[in-house]
PDB file of C-alpha atoms in Angstrom:
ATOM      1  CA  UNK A   1      24.323  54.284 -41.867  1.00 53.00           C
ATOM      2  CA  UNK A   2      27.228  51.857 -41.932  1.00 54.00           C
ATOM      3  CA  UNK A   3      27.486  48.431 -40.299  1.00 53.00           C
ATOM      4  CA  UNK A   4      29.259  49.579 -37.148  1.00 53.00           C
ATOM      5  CA  UNK A   5      26.611  52.089 -36.155  1.00 53.00           C
ATOM      6  CA  UNK A   6      23.779  50.828 -34.034  1.00 52.00           C
ATOM      7  CA  UNK A   7      20.257  51.829 -34.606  1.00 55.00           C
ATOM      8  CA  UNK A   8      17.882  52.253 -31.692  1.00 53.00           C
ATOM      9  CA  UNK A   9      14.144  52.293 -32.008  1.00 54.00           C
ATOM     10  CA  UNK A  10      11.724  53.306 -29.347  1.00 56.00           C
ATOM     11  CA  UNK A  11       8.996  50.723 -28.877  1.00 52.00           C
ATOM     12  CA  UNK A  12       5.881  51.913 -27.182  1.00 54.00           C
ATOM     13  CA  UNK A  13       3.918  49.522 -24.993  1.00 51.00           C
ATOM     14  CA  UNK A  14       0.131  49.541 -25.258  1.00 52.00           C
ATOM     15  CA  UNK A  15      -1.632  50.980 -22.269  1.00 54.00           C
ATOM     16  CA  UNK A  16      -3.851  48.686 -20.242  1.00 52.00           C
ATOM     17  CA  UNK A  17      -7.165  50.103 -19.267  1.00 51.00           C
ATOM     18  CA  UNK A  18      -8.240  49.282 -15.753  1.00 52.00           C
ATOM     19  CA  UNK A  19     -11.714  50.590 -16.241  1.00 53.00           C
ATOM     20  CA  UNK A  20     -13.065  47.438 -17.880  1.00 49.00           C
ATOM     21  CA  UNK A  21     -14.324  44.487 -15.887  1.00 53.00           C
ATOM     22  CA  UNK A  22     -13.588  40.919 -16.852  1.00 48.00           C
ATOM     23  CA  UNK A  23     -16.689  39.208 -18.172  1.00 54.00           C
ATOM     24  CA  UNK A  24     -16.699  35.478 -18.880  1.00 50.00           C
ATOM     25  CA  UNK A  25     -18.599  34.309 -21.907  1.00 53.00           C
ATOM     26  CA  UNK A  26     -20.835  31.254 -21.987  1.00 56.00           C
ATOM     27  CA  UNK A  27     -18.158  29.358 -23.917  1.00 58.00           C
ATOM     28  CA  UNK A  28     -15.606  30.091 -21.173  1.00 65.00           C
ATOM     29  CA  UNK A  29     -17.942  28.774 -18.471  1.00 70.00           C
ATOM     30  CA  UNK A  30     -18.595  25.640 -20.498  1.00 68.00           C
ATOM     31  CA  UNK A  31     -14.858  24.989 -21.001  1.00 70.00           C
ATOM     32  CA  UNK A  32     -14.158  25.417 -17.293  1.00 69.00           C
ATOM     33  CA  UNK A  33     -17.077  23.133 -16.381  1.00 72.00           C
ATOM     34  CA  UNK A  34     -15.907  20.411 -18.768  1.00 73.00           C
ATOM     35  CA  UNK A  35     -12.332  20.690 -17.488  1.00 74.00           C
ATOM     36  CA  UNK A  36     -13.467  20.464 -13.860  1.00 68.00           C
ATOM     37  CA  UNK A  37     -15.687  17.463 -14.676  1.00 66.00           C
ATOM     38  CA  UNK A  38     -12.792  15.723 -16.454  1.00 67.00           C
ATOM     39  CA  UNK A  39     -10.484  16.253 -13.468  1.00 70.00           C
ATOM     40  CA  UNK A  40     -13.070  14.929 -10.987  1.00 63.00           C
ATOM     41  CA  UNK A  41     -13.833  11.908 -13.196  1.00 62.00           C
ATOM     42  CA  UNK A  42     -10.126  11.086 -13.666  1.00 59.00           C
ATOM     43  CA  UNK A  43      -9.555  11.309  -9.917  1.00 57.00           C
ATOM     44  CA  UNK A  44     -12.558   9.079  -9.178  1.00 54.00           C
ATOM     45  CA  UNK A  45     -11.470   6.471 -11.720  1.00 53.00           C
ATOM     46  CA  UNK A  46      -7.894   6.472 -10.430  1.00 52.00           C
ATOM     47  CA  UNK A  47      -9.167   5.961  -6.863  1.00 55.00           C
ATOM     48  CA  UNK A  48     -11.256   2.929  -7.794  1.00 56.00           C
ATOM     49  CA  UNK A  49      -9.738  -0.540  -7.896  1.00 62.00           C
ATOM     50  CA  UNK A  50     -10.882  -3.597  -9.719  1.00 81.00           C
ATOM     51  CA  UNK A  51     -12.591  -6.430  -7.859  1.00 80.00           C
ATOM     52  CA  UNK A  52      -9.526  -8.689  -7.840  1.00 83.00           C
ATOM     53  CA  UNK A  53      -7.390  -6.098  -6.051  1.00 85.00           C
ATOM     54  CA  UNK A  54     -10.030  -5.443  -3.415  1.00 82.00           C
ATOM     55  CA  UNK A  55     -10.580  -9.175  -2.835  1.00 84.00           C
ATOM     56  CA  UNK A  56      -6.804  -9.769  -2.639  1.00 86.00           C
ATOM     57  CA  UNK A  57      -6.378  -6.966  -0.111  1.00 86.00           C
ATOM     58  CA  UNK A  58      -9.247  -8.292   2.001  1.00 85.00           C
ATOM     59  CA  UNK A  59      -7.871 -11.866   1.853  1.00 88.00           C
ATOM     60  CA  UNK A  60      -4.482 -10.601   3.019  1.00 88.00           C
ATOM     61  CA  UNK A  61      -6.147  -8.687   5.846  1.00 88.00           C
ATOM     62  CA  UNK A  62      -8.062 -11.824   6.900  1.00 88.00           C
ATOM     63  CA  UNK A  63      -4.863 -13.908   6.819  1.00 89.00           C
ATOM     64  CA  UNK A  64      -3.028 -11.294   8.898  1.00 90.00           C
ATOM     65  CA  UNK A  65      -5.832 -11.631  11.461  1.00 88.00           C
ATOM     66  CA  UNK A  66      -5.327 -15.448  11.545  1.00 92.00           C
ATOM     67  CA  UNK A  67      -8.672 -16.188   9.911  1.00 90.00           C
ATOM     68  CA  UNK A  68      -7.316 -18.166   6.923  1.00 91.00           C
ATOM     69  CA  UNK A  69      -5.683 -21.583   6.989  1.00 93.00           C
ATOM     70  CA  UNK A  70      -2.476 -21.671   4.924  1.00 93.00           C
ATOM     71  CA  UNK A  71       0.240 -24.116   3.981  1.00 93.00           C
ATOM     72  CA  UNK A  72       3.706 -22.638   3.428  1.00 92.00           C
ATOM     73  CA  UNK A  73       6.280 -24.935   1.825  1.00 90.00           C
ATOM     74  CA  UNK A  74      10.008 -24.247   1.564  1.00 91.00           C
ATOM     75  CA  UNK A  75      11.592 -25.841  -1.460  1.00 89.00           C
ATOM     76  CA  UNK A  76      15.246 -26.456  -2.411  1.00 90.00           C
ATOM     77  CA  UNK A  77      15.589 -25.877  -6.152  1.00 89.00           C
ATOM     78  CA  UNK A  78      18.886 -27.795  -6.415  1.00 92.00           C
ATOM     79  CA  UNK A  79      17.884 -30.999  -4.612  1.00 91.00           C
ATOM     80  CA  UNK A  80      14.190 -30.744  -5.636  1.00 88.00           C
ATOM     81  CA  UNK A  81      13.145 -31.487  -2.055  1.00 90.00           C
ATOM     82  CA  UNK A  82      10.794 -29.854   0.391  1.00 90.00           C
ATOM     83  CA  UNK A  83      12.794 -28.459   3.303  1.00 89.00           C
ATOM     84  CA  UNK A  84       9.954 -27.464   5.611  1.00 89.00           C
ATOM     85  CA  UNK A  85       6.188 -27.265   5.585  1.00 91.00           C
ATOM     86  CA  UNK A  86       4.159 -25.086   7.963  1.00 92.00           C
ATOM     87  CA  UNK A  87       0.372 -25.440   8.049  1.00 93.00           C
ATOM     88  CA  UNK A  88      -1.986 -23.298  10.090  1.00 93.00           C
ATOM     89  CA  UNK A  89      -3.429 -19.864  10.544  1.00 94.00           C
ATOM     90  CA  UNK A  90      -0.262 -17.975   9.650  1.00 93.00           C
ATOM     91  CA  UNK A  91       0.587 -14.432   8.706  1.00 94.00           C
ATOM     92  CA  UNK A  92       3.473 -14.116   6.237  1.00 92.00           C
ATOM     93  CA  UNK A  93       5.986 -11.272   6.104  1.00 92.00           C
ATOM     94  CA  UNK A  94       8.593 -11.399   3.344  1.00 89.00           C
ATOM     95  CA  UNK A  95      11.665  -9.399   4.410  1.00 88.00           C
ATOM     96  CA  UNK A  96      13.708 -10.135   1.275  1.00 85.00           C
ATOM     97  CA  UNK A  97      16.242 -12.754   2.390  1.00 88.00           C
ATOM     98  CA  UNK A  98      14.133 -13.826   5.358  1.00 91.00           C
ATOM     99  CA  UNK A  99      10.555 -14.980   5.646  1.00 91.00           C
ATOM    100  CA  UNK A 100       8.739 -14.449   8.923  1.00 94.00           C
ATOM    101  CA  UNK A 101       5.751 -16.635   9.760  1.00 93.00           C
ATOM    102  CA  UNK A 102       3.588 -15.782  12.747  1.00 94.00           C
ATOM    103  CA  UNK A 103       1.116 -18.586  13.418  1.00 94.00           C
ATOM    104  CA  UNK A 104      -1.789 -18.739  15.830  1.00 95.00           C
ATOM    105  CA  UNK A 105      -1.730 -22.054  17.705  1.00 94.00           C
ATOM    106  CA  UNK A 106      -4.497 -21.449  20.253  1.00 93.00           C
ATOM    107  CA  UNK A 107      -6.947 -18.806  21.502  1.00 92.00           C
ATOM    108  CA  UNK A 108      -4.089 -16.665  22.819  1.00 91.00           C
ATOM    109  CA  UNK A 109      -0.922 -18.523  21.832  1.00 95.00           C
ATOM    110  CA  UNK A 110       1.333 -17.852  18.866  1.00 95.00           C
ATOM    111  CA  UNK A 111       4.557 -19.133  17.331  1.00 94.00           C
ATOM    112  CA  UNK A 112       6.951 -17.157  15.175  1.00 94.00           C
ATOM    113  CA  UNK A 113       9.274 -18.786  12.662  1.00 91.00           C
ATOM    114  CA  UNK A 114      12.172 -17.101  10.831  1.00 92.00           C
ATOM    115  CA  UNK A 115      13.289 -18.818   7.658  1.00 89.00           C
ATOM    116  CA  UNK A 116      16.211 -17.727   5.521  1.00 89.00           C
ATOM    117  CA  UNK A 117      15.814 -17.560   1.758  1.00 89.00           C
ATOM    118  CA  UNK A 118      18.644 -17.947  -0.747  1.00 89.00           C
ATOM    119  CA  UNK A 119      19.253 -18.386  -4.465  1.00 89.00           C
ATOM    120  CA  UNK A 120      18.301 -22.053  -4.323  1.00 90.00           C
ATOM    121  CA  UNK A 121      15.687 -21.966  -1.538  1.00 89.00           C
ATOM    122  CA  UNK A 122      12.266 -20.530  -2.241  1.00 89.00           C
ATOM    123  CA  UNK A 123       8.782 -20.912  -0.823  1.00 90.00           C
ATOM    124  CA  UNK A 124       5.200 -20.974  -1.876  1.00 88.00           C
ATOM    125  CA  UNK A 125       2.113 -20.329   0.193  1.00 90.00           C
ATOM    126  CA  UNK A 126      -1.216 -21.965  -0.422  1.00 89.00           C
ATOM    127  CA  UNK A 127      -4.585 -20.945   0.978  1.00 89.00           C
ATOM    128  CA  UNK A 128      -6.267 -24.206   1.995  1.00 88.00           C
ATOM    129  CA  UNK A 129      -9.919 -23.115   2.158  1.00 86.00           C
ATOM    130  CA  UNK A 130     -11.976 -20.548   0.281  1.00 83.00           C
ATOM    131  CA  UNK A 131     -12.790 -17.400   2.215  1.00 83.00           C
ATOM    132  CA  UNK A 132     -15.794 -15.138   1.878  1.00 80.00           C
ATOM    133  CA  UNK A 133     -14.522 -11.569   1.390  1.00 76.00           C
ATOM    134  CA  UNK A 134     -16.215  -8.513  -0.053  1.00 71.00           C
ATOM    135  CA  UNK A 135     -15.160  -6.940  -3.350  1.00 71.00           C
ATOM    136  CA  UNK A 136     -17.314  -3.887  -2.614  1.00 67.00           C
ATOM    137  CA  UNK A 137     -15.794  -2.741   0.674  1.00 66.00           C
ATOM    138  CA  UNK A 138     -12.261  -2.454   1.979  1.00 61.00           C
ATOM    139  CA  UNK A 139     -11.689  -4.115   5.288  1.00 62.00           C
ATOM    140  CA  UNK A 140     -10.135  -2.127   8.110  1.00 66.00           C
ATOM    141  CA  UNK A 141      -9.366  -3.672  11.484  1.00 62.00           C
ATOM    142  CA  UNK A 142      -9.232  -1.315  14.443  1.00 61.00           C
ATOM    143  CA  UNK A 143      -8.087  -2.658  17.796  1.00 61.00           C
ATOM    144  CA  UNK A 144      -8.058  -0.046  20.568  1.00 63.00           C
ATOM    145  CA  UNK A 145      -5.941  -2.281  22.815  1.00 63.00           C
ATOM    146  CA  UNK A 146      -3.117  -2.007  20.276  1.00 61.00           C
ATOM    147  CA  UNK A 147      -2.968   1.748  20.868  1.00 65.00           C
ATOM    148  CA  UNK A 148      -2.585   1.466  24.652  1.00 68.00           C
ATOM    149  CA  UNK A 149       0.788  -0.171  25.342  1.00 68.00           C
ATOM    150  CA  UNK A 150       1.257  -2.944  27.856  1.00 69.00           C
ATOM    151  CA  UNK A 151       3.714  -1.708  30.471  1.00 73.00           C
ATOM    152  CA  UNK A 152       5.932  -4.058  32.460  1.00 75.00           C
ATOM    153  CA  UNK A 153       7.219  -2.314  35.608  1.00 74.00           C
ATOM    154  CA  UNK A 154      10.586  -3.415  36.912  1.00 76.00           C
ATOM    155  CA  UNK A 155      12.059  -1.782  39.982  1.00 78.00           C
ATOM    156  CA  UNK A 156      15.217  -2.225  42.015  1.00 75.00           C
ATOM    157  CA  UNK A 157      13.141  -4.026  44.655  1.00 73.00           C
ATOM    158  CA  UNK A 158      12.456  -6.799  42.118  1.00 63.00           C
ATOM    159  CA  UNK A 159      16.204  -7.504  41.875  1.00 63.00           C
ATOM    160  CA  UNK A 160      16.655  -7.765  45.711  1.00 64.00           C
ATOM    161  CA  UNK A 161      13.876 -10.077  46.442  1.00 56.00           C
TER     162      UNK A 161
END
């Protein structure tokens, strides 16, 4: 046979018998059990947080519910002077270039402050008093009145009167 001729061989595939049932050995069961246990353990460990994270989350939740007294100071890094200081039960929302402070001033009265941040203006927030929060339980606040919207009705009769 020379180099230009091709040679073809017939390859036979083994036949698969369907008459045998699959039977798992004890070693196979043990491997699957260990694998399942490892997956469950890894998932449980990944879902757990350390105490500091839980406490931090619960402190933030308490501050957002106006339970923690804070002092927020705005500082000019060029002039080394304080620009503004806000003290009270305030919730802080950092929107990047703008800081929003919502402060509770009475049983049902609030003030909202918008403060712009720049390259030379920064802020720091200080919690004034210690707070007792759990490191064993996450805190969830559910307020049913927040689900039902307050509706203000305005009609054309309001404009005439």
